[in-house]
PDB file of N, CA and C in Angstrom:
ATOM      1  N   UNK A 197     -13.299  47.085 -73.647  1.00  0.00           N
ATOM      2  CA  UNK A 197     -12.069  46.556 -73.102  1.00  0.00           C
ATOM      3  C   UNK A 197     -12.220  45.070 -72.772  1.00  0.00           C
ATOM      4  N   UNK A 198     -13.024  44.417 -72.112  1.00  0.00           N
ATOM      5  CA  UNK A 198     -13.560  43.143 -71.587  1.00  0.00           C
ATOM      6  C   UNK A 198     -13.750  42.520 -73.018  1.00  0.00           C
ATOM      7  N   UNK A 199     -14.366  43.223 -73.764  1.00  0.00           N
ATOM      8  CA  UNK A 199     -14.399  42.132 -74.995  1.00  0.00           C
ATOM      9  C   UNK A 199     -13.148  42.016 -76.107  1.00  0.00           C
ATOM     10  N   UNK A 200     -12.257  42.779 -75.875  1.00  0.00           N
ATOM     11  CA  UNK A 200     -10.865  42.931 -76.739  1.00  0.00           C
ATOM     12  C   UNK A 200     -10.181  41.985 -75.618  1.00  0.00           C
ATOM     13  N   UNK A 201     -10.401  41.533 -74.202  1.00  0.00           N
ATOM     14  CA  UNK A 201      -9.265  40.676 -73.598  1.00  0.00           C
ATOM     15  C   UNK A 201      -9.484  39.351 -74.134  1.00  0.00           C
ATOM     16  N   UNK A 202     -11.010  39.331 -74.228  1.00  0.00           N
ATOM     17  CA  UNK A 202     -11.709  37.862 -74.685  1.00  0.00           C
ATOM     18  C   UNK A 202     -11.155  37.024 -76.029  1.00  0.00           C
ATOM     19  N   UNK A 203     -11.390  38.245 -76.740  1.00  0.00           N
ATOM     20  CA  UNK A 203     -10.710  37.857 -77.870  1.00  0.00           C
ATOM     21  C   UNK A 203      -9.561  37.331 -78.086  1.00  0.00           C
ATOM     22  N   UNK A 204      -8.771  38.506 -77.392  1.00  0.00           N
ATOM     23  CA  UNK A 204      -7.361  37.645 -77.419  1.00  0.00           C
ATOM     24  C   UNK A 204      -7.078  36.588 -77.145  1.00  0.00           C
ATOM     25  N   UNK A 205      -7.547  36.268 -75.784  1.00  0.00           N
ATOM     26  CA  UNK A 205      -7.537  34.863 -75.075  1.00  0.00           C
ATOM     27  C   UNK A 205      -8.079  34.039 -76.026  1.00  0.00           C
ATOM     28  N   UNK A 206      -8.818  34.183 -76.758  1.00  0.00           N
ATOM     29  CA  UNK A 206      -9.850  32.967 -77.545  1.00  0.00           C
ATOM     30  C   UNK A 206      -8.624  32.857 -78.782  1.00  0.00           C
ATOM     31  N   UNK A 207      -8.341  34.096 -79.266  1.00  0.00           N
ATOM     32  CA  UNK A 207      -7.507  33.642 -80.671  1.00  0.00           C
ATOM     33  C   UNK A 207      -6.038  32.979 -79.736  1.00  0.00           C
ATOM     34  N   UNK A 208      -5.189  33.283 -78.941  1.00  0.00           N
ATOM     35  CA  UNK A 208      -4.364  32.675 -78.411  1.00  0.00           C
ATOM     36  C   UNK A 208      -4.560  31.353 -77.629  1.00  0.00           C
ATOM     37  N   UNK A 209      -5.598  30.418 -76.974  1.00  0.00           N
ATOM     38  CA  UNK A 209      -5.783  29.174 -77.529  1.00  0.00           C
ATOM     39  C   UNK A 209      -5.926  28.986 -78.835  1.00  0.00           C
ATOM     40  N   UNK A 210      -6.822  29.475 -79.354  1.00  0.00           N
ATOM     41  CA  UNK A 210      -6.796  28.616 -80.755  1.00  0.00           C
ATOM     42  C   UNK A 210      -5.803  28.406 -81.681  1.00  0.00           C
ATOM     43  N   UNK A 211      -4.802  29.466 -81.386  1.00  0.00           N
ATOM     44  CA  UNK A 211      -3.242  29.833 -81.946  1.00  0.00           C
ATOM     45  C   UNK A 211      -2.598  28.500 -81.339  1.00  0.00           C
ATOM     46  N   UNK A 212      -2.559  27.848 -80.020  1.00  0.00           N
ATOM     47  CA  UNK A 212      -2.111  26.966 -80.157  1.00  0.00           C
ATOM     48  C   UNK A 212      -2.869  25.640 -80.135  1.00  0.00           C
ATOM     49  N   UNK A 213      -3.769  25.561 -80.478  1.00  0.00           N
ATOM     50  CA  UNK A 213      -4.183  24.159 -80.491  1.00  0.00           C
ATOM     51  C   UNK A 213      -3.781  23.306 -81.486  1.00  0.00           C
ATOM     52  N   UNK A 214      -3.151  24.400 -83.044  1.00  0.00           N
ATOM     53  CA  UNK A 214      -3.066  23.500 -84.105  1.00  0.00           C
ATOM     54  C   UNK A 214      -1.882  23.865 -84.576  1.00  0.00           C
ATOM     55  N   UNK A 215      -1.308  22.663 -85.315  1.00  0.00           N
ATOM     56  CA  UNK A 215      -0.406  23.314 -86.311  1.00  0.00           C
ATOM     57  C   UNK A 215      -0.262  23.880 -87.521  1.00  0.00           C
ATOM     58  N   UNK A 216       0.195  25.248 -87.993  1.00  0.00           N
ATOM     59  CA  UNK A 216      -0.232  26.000 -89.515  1.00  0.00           C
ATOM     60  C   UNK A 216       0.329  25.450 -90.137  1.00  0.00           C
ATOM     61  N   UNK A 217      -0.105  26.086 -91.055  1.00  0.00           N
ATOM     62  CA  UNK A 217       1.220  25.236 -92.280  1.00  0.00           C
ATOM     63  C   UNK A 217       1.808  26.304 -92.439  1.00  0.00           C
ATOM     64  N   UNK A 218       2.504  26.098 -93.383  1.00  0.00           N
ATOM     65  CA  UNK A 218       4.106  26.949 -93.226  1.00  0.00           C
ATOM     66  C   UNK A 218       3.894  27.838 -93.990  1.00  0.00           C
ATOM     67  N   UNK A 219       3.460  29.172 -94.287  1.00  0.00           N
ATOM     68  CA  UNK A 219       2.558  30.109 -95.595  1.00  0.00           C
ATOM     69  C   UNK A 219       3.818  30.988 -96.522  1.00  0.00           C
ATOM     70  N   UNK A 220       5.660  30.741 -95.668  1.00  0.00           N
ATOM     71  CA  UNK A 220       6.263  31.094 -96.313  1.00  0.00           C
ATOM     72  C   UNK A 220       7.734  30.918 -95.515  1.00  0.00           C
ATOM     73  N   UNK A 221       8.693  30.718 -96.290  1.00  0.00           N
ATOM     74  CA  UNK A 221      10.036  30.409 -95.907  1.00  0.00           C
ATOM     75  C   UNK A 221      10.554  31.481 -94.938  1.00  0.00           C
ATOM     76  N   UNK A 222      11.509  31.008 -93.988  1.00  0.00           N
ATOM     77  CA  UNK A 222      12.231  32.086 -93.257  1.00  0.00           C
ATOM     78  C   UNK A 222      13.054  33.138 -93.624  1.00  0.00           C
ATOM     79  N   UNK A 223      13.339  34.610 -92.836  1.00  0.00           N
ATOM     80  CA  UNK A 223      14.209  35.541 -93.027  1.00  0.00           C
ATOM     81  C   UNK A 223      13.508  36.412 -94.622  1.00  0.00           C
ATOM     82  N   UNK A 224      12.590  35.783 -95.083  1.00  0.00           N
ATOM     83  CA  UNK A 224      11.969  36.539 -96.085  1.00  0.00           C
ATOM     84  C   UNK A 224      11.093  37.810 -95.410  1.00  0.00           C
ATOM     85  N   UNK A 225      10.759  38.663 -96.850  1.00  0.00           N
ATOM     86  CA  UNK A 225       9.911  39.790 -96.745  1.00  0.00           C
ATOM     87  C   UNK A 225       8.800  39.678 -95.588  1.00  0.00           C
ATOM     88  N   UNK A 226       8.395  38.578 -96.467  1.00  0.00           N
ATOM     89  CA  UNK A 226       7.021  37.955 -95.684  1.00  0.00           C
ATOM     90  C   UNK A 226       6.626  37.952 -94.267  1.00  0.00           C
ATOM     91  N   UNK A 227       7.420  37.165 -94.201  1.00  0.00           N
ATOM     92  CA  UNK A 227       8.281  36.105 -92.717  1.00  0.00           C
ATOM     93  C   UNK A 227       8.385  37.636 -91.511  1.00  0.00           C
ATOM     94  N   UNK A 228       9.413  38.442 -92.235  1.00  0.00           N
ATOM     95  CA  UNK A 228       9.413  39.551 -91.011  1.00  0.00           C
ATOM     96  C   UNK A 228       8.397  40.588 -90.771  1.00  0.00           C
ATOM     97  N   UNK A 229       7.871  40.697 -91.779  1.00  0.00           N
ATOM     98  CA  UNK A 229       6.696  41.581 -91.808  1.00  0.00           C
ATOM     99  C   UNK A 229       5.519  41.071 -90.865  1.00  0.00           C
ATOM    100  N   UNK A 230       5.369  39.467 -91.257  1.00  0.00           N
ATOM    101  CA  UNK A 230       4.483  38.765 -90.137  1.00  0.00           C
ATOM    102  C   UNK A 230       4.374  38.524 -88.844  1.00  0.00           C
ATOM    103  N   UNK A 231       5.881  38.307 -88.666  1.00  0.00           N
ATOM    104  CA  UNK A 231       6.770  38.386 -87.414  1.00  0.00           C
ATOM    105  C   UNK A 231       6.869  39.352 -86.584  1.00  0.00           C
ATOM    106  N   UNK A 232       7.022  40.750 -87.101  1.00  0.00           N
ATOM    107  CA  UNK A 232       6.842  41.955 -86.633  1.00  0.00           C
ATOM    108  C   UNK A 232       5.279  42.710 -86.102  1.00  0.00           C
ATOM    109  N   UNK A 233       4.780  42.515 -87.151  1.00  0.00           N
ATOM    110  CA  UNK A 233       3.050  43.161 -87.445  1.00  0.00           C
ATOM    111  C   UNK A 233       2.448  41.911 -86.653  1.00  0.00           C
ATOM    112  N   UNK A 234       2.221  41.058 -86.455  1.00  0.00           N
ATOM    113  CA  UNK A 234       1.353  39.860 -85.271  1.00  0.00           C
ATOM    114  C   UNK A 234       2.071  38.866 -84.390  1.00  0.00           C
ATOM    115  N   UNK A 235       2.994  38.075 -84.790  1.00  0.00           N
ATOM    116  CA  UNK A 235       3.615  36.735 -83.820  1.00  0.00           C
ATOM    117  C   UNK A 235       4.207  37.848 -82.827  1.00  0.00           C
ATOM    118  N   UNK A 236       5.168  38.592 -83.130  1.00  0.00           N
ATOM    119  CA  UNK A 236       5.708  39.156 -81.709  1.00  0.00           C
ATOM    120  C   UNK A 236       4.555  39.895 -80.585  1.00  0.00           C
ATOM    121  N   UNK A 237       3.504  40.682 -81.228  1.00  0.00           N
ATOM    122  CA  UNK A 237       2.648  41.274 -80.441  1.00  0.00           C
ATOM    123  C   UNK A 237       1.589  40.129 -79.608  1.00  0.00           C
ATOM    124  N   UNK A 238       1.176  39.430 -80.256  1.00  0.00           N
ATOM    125  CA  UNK A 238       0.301  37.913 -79.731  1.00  0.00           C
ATOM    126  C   UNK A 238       1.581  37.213 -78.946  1.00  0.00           C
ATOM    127  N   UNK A 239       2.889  37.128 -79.172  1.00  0.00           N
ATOM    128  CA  UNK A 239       3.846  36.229 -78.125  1.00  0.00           C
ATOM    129  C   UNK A 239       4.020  37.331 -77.050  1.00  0.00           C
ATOM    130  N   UNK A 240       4.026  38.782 -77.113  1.00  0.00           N
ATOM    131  CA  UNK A 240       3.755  39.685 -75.842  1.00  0.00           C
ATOM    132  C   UNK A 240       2.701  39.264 -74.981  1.00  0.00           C
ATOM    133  N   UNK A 241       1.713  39.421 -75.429  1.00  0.00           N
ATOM    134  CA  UNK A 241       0.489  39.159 -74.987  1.00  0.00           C
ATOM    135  C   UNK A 241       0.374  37.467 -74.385  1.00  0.00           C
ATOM    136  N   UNK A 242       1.044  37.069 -74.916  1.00  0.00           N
ATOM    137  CA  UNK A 242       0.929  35.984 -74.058  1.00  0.00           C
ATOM    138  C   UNK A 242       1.914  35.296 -73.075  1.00  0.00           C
ATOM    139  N   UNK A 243       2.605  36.205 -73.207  1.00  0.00           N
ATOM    140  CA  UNK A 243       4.124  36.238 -72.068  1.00  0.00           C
ATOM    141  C   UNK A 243       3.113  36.960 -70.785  1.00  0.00           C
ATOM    142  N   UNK A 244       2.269  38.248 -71.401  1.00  0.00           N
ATOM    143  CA  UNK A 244       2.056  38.865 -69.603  1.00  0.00           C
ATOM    144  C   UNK A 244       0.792  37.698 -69.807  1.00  0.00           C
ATOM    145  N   UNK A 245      -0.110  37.431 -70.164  1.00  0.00           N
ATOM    146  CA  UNK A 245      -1.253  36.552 -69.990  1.00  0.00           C
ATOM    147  C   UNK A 245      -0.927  35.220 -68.761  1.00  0.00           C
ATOM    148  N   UNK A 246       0.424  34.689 -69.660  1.00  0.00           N
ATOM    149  CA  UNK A 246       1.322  33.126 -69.419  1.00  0.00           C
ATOM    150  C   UNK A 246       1.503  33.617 -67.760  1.00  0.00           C
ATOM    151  N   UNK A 247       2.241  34.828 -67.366  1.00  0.00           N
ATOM    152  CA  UNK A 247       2.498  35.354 -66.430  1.00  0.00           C
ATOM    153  C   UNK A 247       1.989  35.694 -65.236  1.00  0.00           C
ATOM    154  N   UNK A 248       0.479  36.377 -65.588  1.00  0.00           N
ATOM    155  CA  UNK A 248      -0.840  36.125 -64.764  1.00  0.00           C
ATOM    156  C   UNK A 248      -1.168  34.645 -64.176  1.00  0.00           C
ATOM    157  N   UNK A 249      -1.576  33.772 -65.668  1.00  0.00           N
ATOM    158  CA  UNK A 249      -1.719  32.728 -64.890  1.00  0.00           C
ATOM    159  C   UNK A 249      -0.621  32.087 -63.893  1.00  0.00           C
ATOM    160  N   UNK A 250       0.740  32.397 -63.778  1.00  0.00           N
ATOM    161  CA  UNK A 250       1.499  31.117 -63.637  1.00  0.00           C
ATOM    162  C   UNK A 250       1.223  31.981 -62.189  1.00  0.00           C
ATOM    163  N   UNK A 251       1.231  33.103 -61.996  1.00  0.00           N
ATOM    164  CA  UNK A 251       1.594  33.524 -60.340  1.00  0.00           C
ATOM    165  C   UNK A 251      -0.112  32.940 -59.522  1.00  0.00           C
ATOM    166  N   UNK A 252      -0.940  33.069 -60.566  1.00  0.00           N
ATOM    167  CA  UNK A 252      -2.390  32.841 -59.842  1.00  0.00           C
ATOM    168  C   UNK A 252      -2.663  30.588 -59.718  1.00  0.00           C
ATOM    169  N   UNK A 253      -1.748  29.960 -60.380  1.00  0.00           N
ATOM    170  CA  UNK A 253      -1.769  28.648 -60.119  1.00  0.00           C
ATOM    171  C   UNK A 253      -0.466  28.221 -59.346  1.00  0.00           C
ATOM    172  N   UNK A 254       0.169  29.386 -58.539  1.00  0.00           N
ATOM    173  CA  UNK A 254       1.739  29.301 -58.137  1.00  0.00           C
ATOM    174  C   UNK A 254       1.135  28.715 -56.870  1.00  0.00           C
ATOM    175  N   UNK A 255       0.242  28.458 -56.051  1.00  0.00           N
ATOM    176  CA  UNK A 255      -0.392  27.986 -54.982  1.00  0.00           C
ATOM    177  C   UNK A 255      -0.207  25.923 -54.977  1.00  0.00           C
ATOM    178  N   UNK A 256      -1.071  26.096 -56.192  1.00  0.00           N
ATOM    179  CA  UNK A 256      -1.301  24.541 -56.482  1.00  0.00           C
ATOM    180  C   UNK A 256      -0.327  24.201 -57.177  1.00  0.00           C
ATOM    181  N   UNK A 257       0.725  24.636 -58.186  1.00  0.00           N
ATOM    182  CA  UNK A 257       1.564  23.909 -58.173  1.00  0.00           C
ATOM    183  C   UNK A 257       3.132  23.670 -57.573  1.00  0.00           C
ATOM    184  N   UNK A 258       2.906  24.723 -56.540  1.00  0.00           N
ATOM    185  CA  UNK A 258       4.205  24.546 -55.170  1.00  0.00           C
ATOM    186  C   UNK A 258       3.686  23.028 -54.721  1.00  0.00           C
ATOM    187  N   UNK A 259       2.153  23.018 -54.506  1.00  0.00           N
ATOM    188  CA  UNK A 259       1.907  22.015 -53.800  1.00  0.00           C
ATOM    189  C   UNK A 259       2.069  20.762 -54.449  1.00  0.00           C
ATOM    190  N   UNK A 260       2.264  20.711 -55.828  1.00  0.00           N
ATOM    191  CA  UNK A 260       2.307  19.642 -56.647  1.00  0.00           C
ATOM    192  C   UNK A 260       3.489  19.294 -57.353  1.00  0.00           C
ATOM    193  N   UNK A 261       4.451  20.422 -56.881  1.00  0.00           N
ATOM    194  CA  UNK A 261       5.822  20.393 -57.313  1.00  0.00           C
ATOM    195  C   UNK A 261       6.087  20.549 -58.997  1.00  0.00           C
ATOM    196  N   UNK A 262       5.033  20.914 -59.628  1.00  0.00           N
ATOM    197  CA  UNK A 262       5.287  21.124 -61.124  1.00  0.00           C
ATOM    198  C   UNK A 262       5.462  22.720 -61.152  1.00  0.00           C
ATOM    199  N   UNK A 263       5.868  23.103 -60.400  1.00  0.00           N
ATOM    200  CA  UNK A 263       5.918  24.729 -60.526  1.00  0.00           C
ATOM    201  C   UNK A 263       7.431  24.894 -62.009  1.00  0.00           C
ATOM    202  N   UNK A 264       8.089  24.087 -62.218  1.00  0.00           N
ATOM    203  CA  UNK A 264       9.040  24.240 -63.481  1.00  0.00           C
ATOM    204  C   UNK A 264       8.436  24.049 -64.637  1.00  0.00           C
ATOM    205  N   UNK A 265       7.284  22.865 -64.117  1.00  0.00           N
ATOM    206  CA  UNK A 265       6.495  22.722 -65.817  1.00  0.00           C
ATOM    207  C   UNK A 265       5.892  23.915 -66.220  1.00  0.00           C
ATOM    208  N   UNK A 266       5.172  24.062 -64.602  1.00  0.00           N
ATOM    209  CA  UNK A 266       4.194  25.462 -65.384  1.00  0.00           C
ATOM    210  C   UNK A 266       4.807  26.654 -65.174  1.00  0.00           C
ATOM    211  N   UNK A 267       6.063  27.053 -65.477  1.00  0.00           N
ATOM    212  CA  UNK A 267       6.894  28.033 -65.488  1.00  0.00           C
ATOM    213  C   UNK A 267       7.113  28.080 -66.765  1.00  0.00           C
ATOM    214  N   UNK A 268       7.799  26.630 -67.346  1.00  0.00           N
ATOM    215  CA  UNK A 268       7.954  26.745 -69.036  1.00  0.00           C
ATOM    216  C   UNK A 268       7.198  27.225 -69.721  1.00  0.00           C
ATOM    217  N   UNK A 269       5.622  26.219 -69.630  1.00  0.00           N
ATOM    218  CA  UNK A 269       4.942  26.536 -70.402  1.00  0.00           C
ATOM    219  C   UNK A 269       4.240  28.233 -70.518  1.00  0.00           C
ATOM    220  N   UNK A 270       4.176  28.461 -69.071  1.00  0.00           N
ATOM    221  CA  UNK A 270       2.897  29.737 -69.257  1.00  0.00           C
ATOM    222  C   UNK A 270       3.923  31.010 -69.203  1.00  0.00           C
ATOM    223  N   UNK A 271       5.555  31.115 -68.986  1.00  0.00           N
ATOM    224  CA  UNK A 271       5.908  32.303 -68.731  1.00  0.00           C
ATOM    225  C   UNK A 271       7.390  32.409 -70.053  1.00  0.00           C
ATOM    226  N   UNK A 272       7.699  31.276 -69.636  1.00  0.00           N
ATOM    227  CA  UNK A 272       9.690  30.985 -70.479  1.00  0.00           C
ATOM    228  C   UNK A 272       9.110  30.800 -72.002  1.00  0.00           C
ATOM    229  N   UNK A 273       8.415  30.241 -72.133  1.00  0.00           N
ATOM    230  CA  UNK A 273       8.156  29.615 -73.701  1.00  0.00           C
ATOM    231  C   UNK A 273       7.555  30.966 -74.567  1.00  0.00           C
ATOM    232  N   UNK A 274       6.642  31.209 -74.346  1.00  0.00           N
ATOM    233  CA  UNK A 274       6.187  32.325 -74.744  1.00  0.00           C
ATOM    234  C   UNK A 274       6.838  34.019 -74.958  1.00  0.00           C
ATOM    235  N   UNK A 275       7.877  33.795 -73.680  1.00  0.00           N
ATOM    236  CA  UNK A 275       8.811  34.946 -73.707  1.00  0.00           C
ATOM    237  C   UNK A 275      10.030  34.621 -74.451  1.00  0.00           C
ATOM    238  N   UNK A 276      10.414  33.382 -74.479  1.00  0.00           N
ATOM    239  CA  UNK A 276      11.650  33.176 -76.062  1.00  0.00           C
ATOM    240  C   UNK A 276      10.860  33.423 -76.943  1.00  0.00           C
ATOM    241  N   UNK A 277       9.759  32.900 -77.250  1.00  0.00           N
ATOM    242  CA  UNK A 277       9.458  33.710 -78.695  1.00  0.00           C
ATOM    243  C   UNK A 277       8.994  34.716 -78.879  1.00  0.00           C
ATOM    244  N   UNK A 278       8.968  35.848 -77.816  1.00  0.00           N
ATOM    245  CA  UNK A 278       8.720  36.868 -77.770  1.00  0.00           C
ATOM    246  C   UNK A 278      10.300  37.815 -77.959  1.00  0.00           C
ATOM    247  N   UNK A 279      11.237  37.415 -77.309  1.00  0.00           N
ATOM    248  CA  UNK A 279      12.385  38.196 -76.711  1.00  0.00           C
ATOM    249  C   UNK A 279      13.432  37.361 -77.817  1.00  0.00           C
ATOM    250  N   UNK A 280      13.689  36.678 -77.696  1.00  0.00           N
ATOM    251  CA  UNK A 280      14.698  35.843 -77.704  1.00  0.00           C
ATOM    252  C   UNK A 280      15.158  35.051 -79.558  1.00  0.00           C
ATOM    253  N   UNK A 281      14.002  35.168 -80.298  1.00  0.00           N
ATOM    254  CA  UNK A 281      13.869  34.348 -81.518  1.00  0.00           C
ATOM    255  C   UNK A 281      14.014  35.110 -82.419  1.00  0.00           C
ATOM    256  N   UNK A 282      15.101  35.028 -83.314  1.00  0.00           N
ATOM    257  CA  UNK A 282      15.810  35.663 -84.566  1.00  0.00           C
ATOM    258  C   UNK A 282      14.179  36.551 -85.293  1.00  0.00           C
ATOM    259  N   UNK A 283      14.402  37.630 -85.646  1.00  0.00           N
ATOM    260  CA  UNK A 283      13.387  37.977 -86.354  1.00  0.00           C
ATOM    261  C   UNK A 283      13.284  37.523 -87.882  1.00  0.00           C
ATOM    262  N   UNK A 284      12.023  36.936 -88.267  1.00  0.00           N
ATOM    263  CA  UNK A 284      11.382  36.394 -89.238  1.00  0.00           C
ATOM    264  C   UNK A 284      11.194  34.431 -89.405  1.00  0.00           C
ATOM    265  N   UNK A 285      11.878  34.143 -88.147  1.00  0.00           N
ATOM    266  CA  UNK A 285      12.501  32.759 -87.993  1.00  0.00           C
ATOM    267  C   UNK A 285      11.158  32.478 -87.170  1.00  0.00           C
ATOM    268  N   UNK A 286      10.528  32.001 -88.358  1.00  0.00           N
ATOM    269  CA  UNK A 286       9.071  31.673 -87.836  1.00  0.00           C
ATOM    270  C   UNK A 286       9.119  29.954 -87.556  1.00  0.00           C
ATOM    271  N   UNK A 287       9.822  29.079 -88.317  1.00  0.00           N
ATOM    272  CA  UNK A 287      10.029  27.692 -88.270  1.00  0.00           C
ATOM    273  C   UNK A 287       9.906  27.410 -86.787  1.00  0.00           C
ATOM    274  N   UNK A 288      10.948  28.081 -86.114  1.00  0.00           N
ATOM    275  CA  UNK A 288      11.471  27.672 -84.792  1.00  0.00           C
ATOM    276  C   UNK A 288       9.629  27.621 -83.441  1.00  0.00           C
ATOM    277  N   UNK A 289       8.171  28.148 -84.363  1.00  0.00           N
ATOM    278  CA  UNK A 289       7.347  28.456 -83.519  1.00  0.00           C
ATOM    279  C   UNK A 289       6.594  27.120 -83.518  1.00  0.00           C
ATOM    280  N   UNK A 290       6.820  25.831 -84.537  1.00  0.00           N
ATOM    281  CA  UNK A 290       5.969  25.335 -84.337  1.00  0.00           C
ATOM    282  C   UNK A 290       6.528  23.970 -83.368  1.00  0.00           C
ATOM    283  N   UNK A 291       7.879  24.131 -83.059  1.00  0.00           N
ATOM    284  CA  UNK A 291       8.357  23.356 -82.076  1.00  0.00           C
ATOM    285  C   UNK A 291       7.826  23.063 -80.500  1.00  0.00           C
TER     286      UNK A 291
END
């Protein structure tokens, strides 16, 4: 279990550190199959991950008043493209 959280965490930085290239056009076969079978399950996973962290740095950044930044980033962002993003409309991820 400890080493399946690791992982994740490790492939979800590395998921965002870079930008992919584009391996196939939107609303295609491809596109939803990919969309379905990994981006939505890894954007789950990192909606409750995003979520963990934001309540465990909710201390320091009341005190620093960025509690909206780090709301976007670690809880809202991750949950539109989890919830919210047309299925197979992969374009819209590297924004």
């Amino acid at each position: 279990m400890r080493r399946t959280v690791v992982i994740l965490v490790a492939a979800i930085l590395l998921a965002g550190t870079s930008r992919p290239a584009r391996a196939f056009d939107d609303n295609t076969f491809e596109a939803v199959a990919a969309d379905i079978v990994v981006v939505r399950p890894f954007s789950f996973v990192a909606t409750v991950l995003g979520s963990a962290l934001f309540l465990v740095s909710l201390p320091v950044t009341a005190i620093s008043k960025s509690t909206p930044q780090a709301a976007e980033a670690l809880v809202l962002r991750p949950g539109r493209m989890t919830f919210t993003r047309p299925v197979g409309e992969l374009s819209s991820l590297a924004d």
